PDB file of C-alpha atoms and ligand atoms in Angstrom:
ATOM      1  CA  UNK T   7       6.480  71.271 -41.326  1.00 97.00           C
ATOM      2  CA  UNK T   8       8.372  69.577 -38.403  1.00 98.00           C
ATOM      3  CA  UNK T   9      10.381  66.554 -39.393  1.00 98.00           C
ATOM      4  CA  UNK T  10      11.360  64.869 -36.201  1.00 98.00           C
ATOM      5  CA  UNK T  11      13.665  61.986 -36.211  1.00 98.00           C
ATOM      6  CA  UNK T  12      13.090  58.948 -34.764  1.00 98.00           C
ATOM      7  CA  UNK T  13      16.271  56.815 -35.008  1.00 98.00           C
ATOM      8  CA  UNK T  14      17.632  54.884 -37.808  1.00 98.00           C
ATOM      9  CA  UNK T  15      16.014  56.178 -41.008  1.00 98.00           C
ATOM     10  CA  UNK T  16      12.819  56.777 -39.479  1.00 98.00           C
ATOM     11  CA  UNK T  17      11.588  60.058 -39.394  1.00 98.00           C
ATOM     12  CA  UNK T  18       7.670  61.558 -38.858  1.00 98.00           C
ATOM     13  CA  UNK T  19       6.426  64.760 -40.658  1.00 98.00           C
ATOM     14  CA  UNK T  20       3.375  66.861 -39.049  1.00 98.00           C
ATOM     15  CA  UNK T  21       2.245  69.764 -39.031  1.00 94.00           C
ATOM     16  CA  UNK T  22       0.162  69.279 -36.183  1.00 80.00           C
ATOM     17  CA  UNK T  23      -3.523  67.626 -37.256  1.00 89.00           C
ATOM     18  CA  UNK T  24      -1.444  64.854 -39.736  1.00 97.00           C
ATOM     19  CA  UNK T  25       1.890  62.757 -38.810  1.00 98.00           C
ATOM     20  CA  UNK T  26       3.297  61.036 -41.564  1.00 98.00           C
ATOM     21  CA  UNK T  27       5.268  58.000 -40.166  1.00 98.00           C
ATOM     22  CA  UNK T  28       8.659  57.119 -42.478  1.00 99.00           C
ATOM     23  CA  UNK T  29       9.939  53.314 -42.063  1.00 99.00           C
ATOM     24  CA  UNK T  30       8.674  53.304 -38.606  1.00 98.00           C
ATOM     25  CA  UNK T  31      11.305  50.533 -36.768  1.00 98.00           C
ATOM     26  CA  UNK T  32      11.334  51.870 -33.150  1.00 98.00           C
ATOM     27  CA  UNK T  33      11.238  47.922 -31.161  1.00 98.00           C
ATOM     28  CA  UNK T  34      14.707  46.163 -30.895  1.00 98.00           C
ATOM     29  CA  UNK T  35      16.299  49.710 -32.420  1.00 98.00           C
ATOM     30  CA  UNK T  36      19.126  50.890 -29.668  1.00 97.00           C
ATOM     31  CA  UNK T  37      18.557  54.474 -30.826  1.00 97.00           C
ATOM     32  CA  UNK T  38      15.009  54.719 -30.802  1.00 98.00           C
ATOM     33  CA  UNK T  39      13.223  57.749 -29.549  1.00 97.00           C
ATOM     34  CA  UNK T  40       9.807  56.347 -28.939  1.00 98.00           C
ATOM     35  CA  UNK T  41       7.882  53.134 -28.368  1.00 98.00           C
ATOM     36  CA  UNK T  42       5.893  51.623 -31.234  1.00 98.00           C
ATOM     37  CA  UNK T  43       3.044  51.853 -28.519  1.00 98.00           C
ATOM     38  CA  UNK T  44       3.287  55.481 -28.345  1.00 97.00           C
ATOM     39  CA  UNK T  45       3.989  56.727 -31.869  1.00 98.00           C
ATOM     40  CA  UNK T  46       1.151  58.824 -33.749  1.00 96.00           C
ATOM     41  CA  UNK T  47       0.412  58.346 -37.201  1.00 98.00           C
ATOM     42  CA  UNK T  48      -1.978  59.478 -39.549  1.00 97.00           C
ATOM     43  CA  UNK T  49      -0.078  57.962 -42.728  1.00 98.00           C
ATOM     44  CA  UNK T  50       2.243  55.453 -42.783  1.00 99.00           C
ATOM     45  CA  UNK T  51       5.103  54.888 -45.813  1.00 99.00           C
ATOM     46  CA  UNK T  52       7.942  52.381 -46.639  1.00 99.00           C
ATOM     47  CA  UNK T  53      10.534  52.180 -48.399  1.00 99.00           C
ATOM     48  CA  UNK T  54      11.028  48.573 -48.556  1.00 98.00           C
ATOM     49  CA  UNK T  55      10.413  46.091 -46.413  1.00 98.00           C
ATOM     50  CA  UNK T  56      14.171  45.255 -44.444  1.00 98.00           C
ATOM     51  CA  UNK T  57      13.279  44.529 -40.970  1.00 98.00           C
ATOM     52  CA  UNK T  58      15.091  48.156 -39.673  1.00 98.00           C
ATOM     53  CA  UNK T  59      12.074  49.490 -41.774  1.00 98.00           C
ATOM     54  CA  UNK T  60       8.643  47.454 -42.060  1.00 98.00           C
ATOM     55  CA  UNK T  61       9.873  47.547 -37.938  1.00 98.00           C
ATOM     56  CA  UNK T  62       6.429  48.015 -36.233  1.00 98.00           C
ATOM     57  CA  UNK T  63       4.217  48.817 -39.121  1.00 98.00           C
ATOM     58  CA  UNK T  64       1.774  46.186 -39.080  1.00 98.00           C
ATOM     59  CA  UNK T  65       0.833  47.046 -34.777  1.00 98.00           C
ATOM     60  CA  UNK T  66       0.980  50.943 -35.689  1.00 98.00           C
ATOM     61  CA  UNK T  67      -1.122  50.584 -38.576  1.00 98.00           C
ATOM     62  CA  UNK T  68      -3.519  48.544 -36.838  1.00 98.00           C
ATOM     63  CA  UNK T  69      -3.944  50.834 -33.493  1.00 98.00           C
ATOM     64  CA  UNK T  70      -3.823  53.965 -35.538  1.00 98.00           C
ATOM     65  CA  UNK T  71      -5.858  53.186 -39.042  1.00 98.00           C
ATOM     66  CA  UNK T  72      -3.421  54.633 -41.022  1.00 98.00           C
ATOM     67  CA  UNK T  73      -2.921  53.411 -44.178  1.00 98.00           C
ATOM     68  CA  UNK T  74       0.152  52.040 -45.254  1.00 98.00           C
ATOM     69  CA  UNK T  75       1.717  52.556 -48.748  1.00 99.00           C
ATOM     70  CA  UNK T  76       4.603  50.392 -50.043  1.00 98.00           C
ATOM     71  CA  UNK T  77       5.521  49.193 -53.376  1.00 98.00           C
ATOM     72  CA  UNK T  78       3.209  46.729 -54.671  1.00 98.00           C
ATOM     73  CA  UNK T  79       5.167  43.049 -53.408  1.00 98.00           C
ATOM     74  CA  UNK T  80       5.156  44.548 -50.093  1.00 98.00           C
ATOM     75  CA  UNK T  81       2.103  46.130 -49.962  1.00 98.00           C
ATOM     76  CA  UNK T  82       0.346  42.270 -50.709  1.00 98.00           C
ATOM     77  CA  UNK T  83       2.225  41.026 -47.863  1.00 98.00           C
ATOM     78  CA  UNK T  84       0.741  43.509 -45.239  1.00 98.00           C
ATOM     79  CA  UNK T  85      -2.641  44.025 -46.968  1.00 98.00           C
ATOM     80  CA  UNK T  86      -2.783  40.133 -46.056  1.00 98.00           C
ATOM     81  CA  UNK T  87      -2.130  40.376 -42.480  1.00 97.00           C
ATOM     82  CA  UNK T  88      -5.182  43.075 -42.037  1.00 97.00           C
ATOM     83  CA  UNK T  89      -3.147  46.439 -42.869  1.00 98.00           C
ATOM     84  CA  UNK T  90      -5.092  49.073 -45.498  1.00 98.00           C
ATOM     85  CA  UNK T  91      -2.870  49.321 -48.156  1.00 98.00           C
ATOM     86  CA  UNK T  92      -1.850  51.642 -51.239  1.00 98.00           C
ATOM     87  CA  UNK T  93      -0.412  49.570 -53.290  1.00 98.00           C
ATOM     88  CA  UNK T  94       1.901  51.801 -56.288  1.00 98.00           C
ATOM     89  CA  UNK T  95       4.879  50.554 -57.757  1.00 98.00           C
ATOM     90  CA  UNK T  96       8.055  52.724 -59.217  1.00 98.00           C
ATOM     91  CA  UNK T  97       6.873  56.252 -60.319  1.00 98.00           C
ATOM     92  CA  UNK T  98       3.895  55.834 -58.990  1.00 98.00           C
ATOM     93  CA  UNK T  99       1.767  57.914 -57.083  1.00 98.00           C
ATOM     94  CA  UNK T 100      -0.515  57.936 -54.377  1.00 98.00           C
ATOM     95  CA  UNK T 101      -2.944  61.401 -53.602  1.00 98.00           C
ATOM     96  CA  UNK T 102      -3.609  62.135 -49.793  1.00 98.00           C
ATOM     97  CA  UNK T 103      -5.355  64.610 -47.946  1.00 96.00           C
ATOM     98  CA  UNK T 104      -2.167  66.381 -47.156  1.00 97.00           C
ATOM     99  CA  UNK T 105      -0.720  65.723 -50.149  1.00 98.00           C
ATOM    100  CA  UNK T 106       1.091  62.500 -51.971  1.00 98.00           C
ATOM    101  CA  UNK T 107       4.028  60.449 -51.874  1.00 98.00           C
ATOM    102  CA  UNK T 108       5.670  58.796 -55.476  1.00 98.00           C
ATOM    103  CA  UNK T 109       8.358  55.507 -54.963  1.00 98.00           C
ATOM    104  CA  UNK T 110      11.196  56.731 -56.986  1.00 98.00           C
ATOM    105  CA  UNK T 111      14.111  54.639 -57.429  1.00 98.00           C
ATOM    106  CA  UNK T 112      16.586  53.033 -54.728  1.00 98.00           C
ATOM    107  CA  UNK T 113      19.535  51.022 -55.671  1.00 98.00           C
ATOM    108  CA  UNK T 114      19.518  47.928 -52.658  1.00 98.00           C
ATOM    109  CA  UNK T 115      18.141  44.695 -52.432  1.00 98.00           C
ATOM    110  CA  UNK T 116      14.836  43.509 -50.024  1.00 98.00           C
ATOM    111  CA  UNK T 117      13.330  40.942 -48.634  1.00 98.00           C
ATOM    112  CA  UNK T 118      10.572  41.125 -45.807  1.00 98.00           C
ATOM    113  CA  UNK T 119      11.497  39.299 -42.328  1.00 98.00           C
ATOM    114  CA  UNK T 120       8.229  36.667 -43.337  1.00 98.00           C
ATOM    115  CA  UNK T 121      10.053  36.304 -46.998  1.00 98.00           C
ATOM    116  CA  UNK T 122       8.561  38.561 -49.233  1.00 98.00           C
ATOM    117  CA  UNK T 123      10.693  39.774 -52.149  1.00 98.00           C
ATOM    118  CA  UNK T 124      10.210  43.536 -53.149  1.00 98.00           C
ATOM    119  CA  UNK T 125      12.090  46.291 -54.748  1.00 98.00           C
ATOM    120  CA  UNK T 126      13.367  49.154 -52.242  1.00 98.00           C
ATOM    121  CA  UNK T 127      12.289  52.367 -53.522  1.00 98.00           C
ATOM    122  CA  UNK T 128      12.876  56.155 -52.435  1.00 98.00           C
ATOM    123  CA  UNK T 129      10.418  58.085 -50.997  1.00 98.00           C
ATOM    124  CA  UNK T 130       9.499  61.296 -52.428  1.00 98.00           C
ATOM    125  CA  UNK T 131       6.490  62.986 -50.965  1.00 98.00           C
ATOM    126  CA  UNK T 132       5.249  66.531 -50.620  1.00 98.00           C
ATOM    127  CA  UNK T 133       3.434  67.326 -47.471  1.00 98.00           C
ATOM    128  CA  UNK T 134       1.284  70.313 -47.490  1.00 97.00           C
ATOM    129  CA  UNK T 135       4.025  72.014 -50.343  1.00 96.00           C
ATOM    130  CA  UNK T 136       6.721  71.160 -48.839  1.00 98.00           C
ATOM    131  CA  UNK T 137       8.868  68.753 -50.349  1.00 98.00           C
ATOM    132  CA  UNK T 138      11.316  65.449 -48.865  1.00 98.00           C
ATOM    133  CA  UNK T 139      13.140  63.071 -50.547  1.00 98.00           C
ATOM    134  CA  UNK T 140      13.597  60.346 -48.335  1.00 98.00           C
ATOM    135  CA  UNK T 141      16.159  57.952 -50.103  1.00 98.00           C
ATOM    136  CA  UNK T 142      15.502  54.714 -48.507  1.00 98.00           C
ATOM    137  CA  UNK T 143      18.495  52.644 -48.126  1.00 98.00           C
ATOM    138  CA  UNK T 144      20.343  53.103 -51.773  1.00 98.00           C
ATOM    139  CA  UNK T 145      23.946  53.214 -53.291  1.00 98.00           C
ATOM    140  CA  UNK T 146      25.233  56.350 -55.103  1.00 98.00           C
ATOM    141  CA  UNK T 147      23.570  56.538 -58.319  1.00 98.00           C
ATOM    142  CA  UNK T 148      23.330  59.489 -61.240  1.00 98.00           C
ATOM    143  CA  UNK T 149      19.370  59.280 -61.566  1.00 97.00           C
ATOM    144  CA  UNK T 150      19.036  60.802 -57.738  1.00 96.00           C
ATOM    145  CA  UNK T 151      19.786  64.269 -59.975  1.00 97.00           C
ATOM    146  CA  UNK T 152      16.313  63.763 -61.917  1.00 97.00           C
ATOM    147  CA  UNK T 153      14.165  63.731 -58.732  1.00 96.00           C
ATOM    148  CA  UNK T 154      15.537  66.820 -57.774  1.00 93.00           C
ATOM    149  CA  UNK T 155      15.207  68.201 -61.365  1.00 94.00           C
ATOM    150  CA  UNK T 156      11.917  67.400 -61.621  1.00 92.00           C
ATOM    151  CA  UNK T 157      10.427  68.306 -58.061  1.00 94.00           C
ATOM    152  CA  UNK T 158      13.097  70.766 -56.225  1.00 96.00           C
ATOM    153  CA  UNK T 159      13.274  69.357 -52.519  1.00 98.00           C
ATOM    154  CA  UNK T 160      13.214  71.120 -49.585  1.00 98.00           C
ATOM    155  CA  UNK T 161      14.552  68.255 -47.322  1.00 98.00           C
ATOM    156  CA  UNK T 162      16.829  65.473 -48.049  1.00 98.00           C
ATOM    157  CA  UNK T 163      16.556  62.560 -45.885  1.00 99.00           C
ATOM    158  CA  UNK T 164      19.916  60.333 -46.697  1.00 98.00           C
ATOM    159  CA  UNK T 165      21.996  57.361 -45.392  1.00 99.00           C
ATOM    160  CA  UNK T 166      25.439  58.011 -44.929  1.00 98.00           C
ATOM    161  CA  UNK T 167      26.729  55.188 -42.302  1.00 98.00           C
ATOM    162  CA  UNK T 168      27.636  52.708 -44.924  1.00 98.00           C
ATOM    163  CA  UNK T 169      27.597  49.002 -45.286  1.00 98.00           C
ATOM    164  CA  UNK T 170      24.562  48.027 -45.984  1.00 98.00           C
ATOM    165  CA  UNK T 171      24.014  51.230 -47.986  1.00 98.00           C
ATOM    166  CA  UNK T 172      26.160  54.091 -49.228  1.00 98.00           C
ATOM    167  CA  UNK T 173      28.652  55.705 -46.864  1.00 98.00           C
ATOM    168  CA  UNK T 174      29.302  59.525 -46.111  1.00 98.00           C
ATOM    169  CA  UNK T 175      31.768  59.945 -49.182  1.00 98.00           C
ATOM    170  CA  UNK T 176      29.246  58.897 -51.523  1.00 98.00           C
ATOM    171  CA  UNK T 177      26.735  60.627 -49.913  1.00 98.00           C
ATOM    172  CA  UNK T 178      28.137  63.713 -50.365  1.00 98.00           C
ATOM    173  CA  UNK T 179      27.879  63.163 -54.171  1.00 98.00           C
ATOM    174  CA  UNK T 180      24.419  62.264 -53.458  1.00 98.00           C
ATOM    175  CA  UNK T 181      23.986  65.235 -51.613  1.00 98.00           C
ATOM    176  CA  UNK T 182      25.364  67.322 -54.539  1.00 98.00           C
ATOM    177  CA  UNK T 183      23.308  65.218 -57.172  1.00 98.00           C
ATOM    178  CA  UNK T 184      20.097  66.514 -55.387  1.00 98.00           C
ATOM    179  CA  UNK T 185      20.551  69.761 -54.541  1.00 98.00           C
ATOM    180  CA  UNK T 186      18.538  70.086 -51.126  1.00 98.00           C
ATOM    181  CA  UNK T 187      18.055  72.816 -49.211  1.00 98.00           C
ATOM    182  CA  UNK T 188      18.489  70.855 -46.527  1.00 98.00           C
ATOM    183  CA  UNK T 189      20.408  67.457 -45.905  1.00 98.00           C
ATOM    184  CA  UNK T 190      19.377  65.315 -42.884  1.00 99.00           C
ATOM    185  CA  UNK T 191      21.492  62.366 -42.860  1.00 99.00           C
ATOM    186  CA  UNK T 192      20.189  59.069 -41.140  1.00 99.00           C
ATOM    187  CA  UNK T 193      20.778  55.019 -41.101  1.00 98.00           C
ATOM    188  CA  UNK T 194      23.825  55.882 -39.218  1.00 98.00           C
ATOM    189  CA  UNK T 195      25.601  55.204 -35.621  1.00 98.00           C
ATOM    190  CA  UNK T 196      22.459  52.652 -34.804  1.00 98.00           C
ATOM    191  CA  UNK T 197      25.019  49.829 -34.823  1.00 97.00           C
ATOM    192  CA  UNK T 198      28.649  49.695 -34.561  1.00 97.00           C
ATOM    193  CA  UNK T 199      29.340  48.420 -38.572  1.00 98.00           C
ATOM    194  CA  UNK T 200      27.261  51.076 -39.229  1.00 98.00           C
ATOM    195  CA  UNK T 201      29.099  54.328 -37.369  1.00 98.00           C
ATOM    196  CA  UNK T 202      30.440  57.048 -38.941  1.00 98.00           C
ATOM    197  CA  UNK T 203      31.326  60.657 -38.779  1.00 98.00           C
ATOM    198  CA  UNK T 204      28.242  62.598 -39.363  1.00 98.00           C
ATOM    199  CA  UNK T 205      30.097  66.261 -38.325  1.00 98.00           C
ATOM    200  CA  UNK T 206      33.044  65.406 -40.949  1.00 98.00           C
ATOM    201  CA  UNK T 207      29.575  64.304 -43.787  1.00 99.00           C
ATOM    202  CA  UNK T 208      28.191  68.028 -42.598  1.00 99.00           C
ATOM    203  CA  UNK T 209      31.232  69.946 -42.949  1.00 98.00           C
ATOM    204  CA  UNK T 210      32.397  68.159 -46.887  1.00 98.00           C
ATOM    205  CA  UNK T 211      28.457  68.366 -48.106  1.00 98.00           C
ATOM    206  CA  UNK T 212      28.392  72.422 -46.582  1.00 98.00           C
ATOM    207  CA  UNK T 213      31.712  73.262 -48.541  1.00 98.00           C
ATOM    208  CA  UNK T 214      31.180  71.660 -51.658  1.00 98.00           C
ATOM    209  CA  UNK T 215      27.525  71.675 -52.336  1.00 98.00           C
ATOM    210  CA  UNK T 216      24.677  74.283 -52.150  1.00 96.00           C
ATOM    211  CA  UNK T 217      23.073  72.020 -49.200  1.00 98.00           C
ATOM    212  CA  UNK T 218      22.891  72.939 -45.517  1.00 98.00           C
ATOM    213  CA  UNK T 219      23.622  69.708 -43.684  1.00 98.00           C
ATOM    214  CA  UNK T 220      21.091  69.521 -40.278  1.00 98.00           C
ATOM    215  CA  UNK T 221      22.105  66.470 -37.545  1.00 98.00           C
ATOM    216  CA  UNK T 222      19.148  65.604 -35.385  1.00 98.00           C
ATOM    217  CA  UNK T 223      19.968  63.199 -32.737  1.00 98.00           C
ATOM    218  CA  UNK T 224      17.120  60.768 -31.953  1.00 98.00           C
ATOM    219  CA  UNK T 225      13.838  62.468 -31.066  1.00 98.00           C
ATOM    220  CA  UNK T 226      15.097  65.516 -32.074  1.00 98.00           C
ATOM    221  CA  UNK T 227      13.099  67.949 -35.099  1.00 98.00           C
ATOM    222  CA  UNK T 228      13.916  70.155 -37.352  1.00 98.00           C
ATOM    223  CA  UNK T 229      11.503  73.024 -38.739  1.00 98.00           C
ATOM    224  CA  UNK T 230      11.434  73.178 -42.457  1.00 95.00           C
TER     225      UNK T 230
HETATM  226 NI1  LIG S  14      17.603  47.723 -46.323  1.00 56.05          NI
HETATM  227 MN1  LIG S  15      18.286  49.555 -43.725  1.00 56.05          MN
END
């Protein structure tokens, strides 16, 4: 599986014939790595709908087909502007050809750019046995440890740049709670309240946890 990063927290999985597309805003993000126009998708999933993650989803969904799958509020917003939808809420989960995806839990707040309220949720999804947790945008909390208990992951997808979600110190507890085999920290450095020091996150979360810590600049991938 090749998880190639797209800026922000958006990230795309493939494996070649199916590209699943992760919080997919690319226009008006500085640190994007591809247009909206260009991206390839065969799924599309949310974690909630903040505009720096709905982003381009309704125009991707529409040129590609791909379904989109958000938690329930959300989900009614974009199955209304033309989008197919799946539709879960929390613990949910939703079967595809390559595999599924289940909204776990996500400590934040969200409401859509057009004024829909939802709850943000974590993404965990397996893809063709392989497993990634991506955390949305979320605070430090002690459930984290039962999605990892329950489903061991192979890739951790986490925000460290603070703010508007939890920073690199808490993130390494995060990082600990979930025992990864690999950490890929995102939702970082795209603006300035947002920048942090991903090298000093890598080094603290590869001495104190069993994680190895993996920094992909935008539009770079890493092989898991
Ligand atoms: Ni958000
Ligand atoms: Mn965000």
């Amino acid at each position: 599986m090749d998880v190639r990063f797209l800026g922000h927290a958006c990230f795309a999985l493939s494996d070649g014939a199916d590209t699943v597309l992760i919080d997919p805003f690319l226009t008006g993000n500085p640190k994007a790595a591809i247009s909206a126009d260009d991206v390839n998708a065969t799924s599309i999933l949310l974690s909630h709908g903040h505009g720096d993650h709905i982003g381009d989803t309704v125009s991707i969904a529409k040129r590609t087909g791909a379904p989109v799958t958000a938690i329930v509020e959300l989900a009614g917003e974009l199955g209304e502007e033309g989008v197919d939808v799946r539709d879960p809420n929390l613990g949910g989960t939703v079967k595809f050809d390559w595999g599924w995806v289940k909204l776990v839990p996500a400590w934040h707040t969200s409401t859509t750019p057009k004024g829909t309220v939802n709850t943000p949720a974590g993404l965990l999804i397996n893809f063709y046995d392989k497993v990634v947790y991506h955390l949305g945008d979320t605070s430090l909390f002690s459930d984290m440890t039962l999605v990892g208990k329950r489903h061991p992951i192979d890739v951790a997808l986490v925000p460290i740049g603070g703010h508007y979600t939890m920073d690199r110190l808490d993130a390494v507890d995060a990082a600990d709670l979930i025992g990864a085999k690999t950490v890929i920290p995102c939702h970082y450095d795209t603006f300035p309240l947002i920048e942090t020091d991903a090298q000093a996150f890598k080094s603290e979360v590869e001495s104190s946890t069993r994680s190895d810590v993996v920094l992909l600049d935008p539009g770079q991938t890493h092989t898991a």
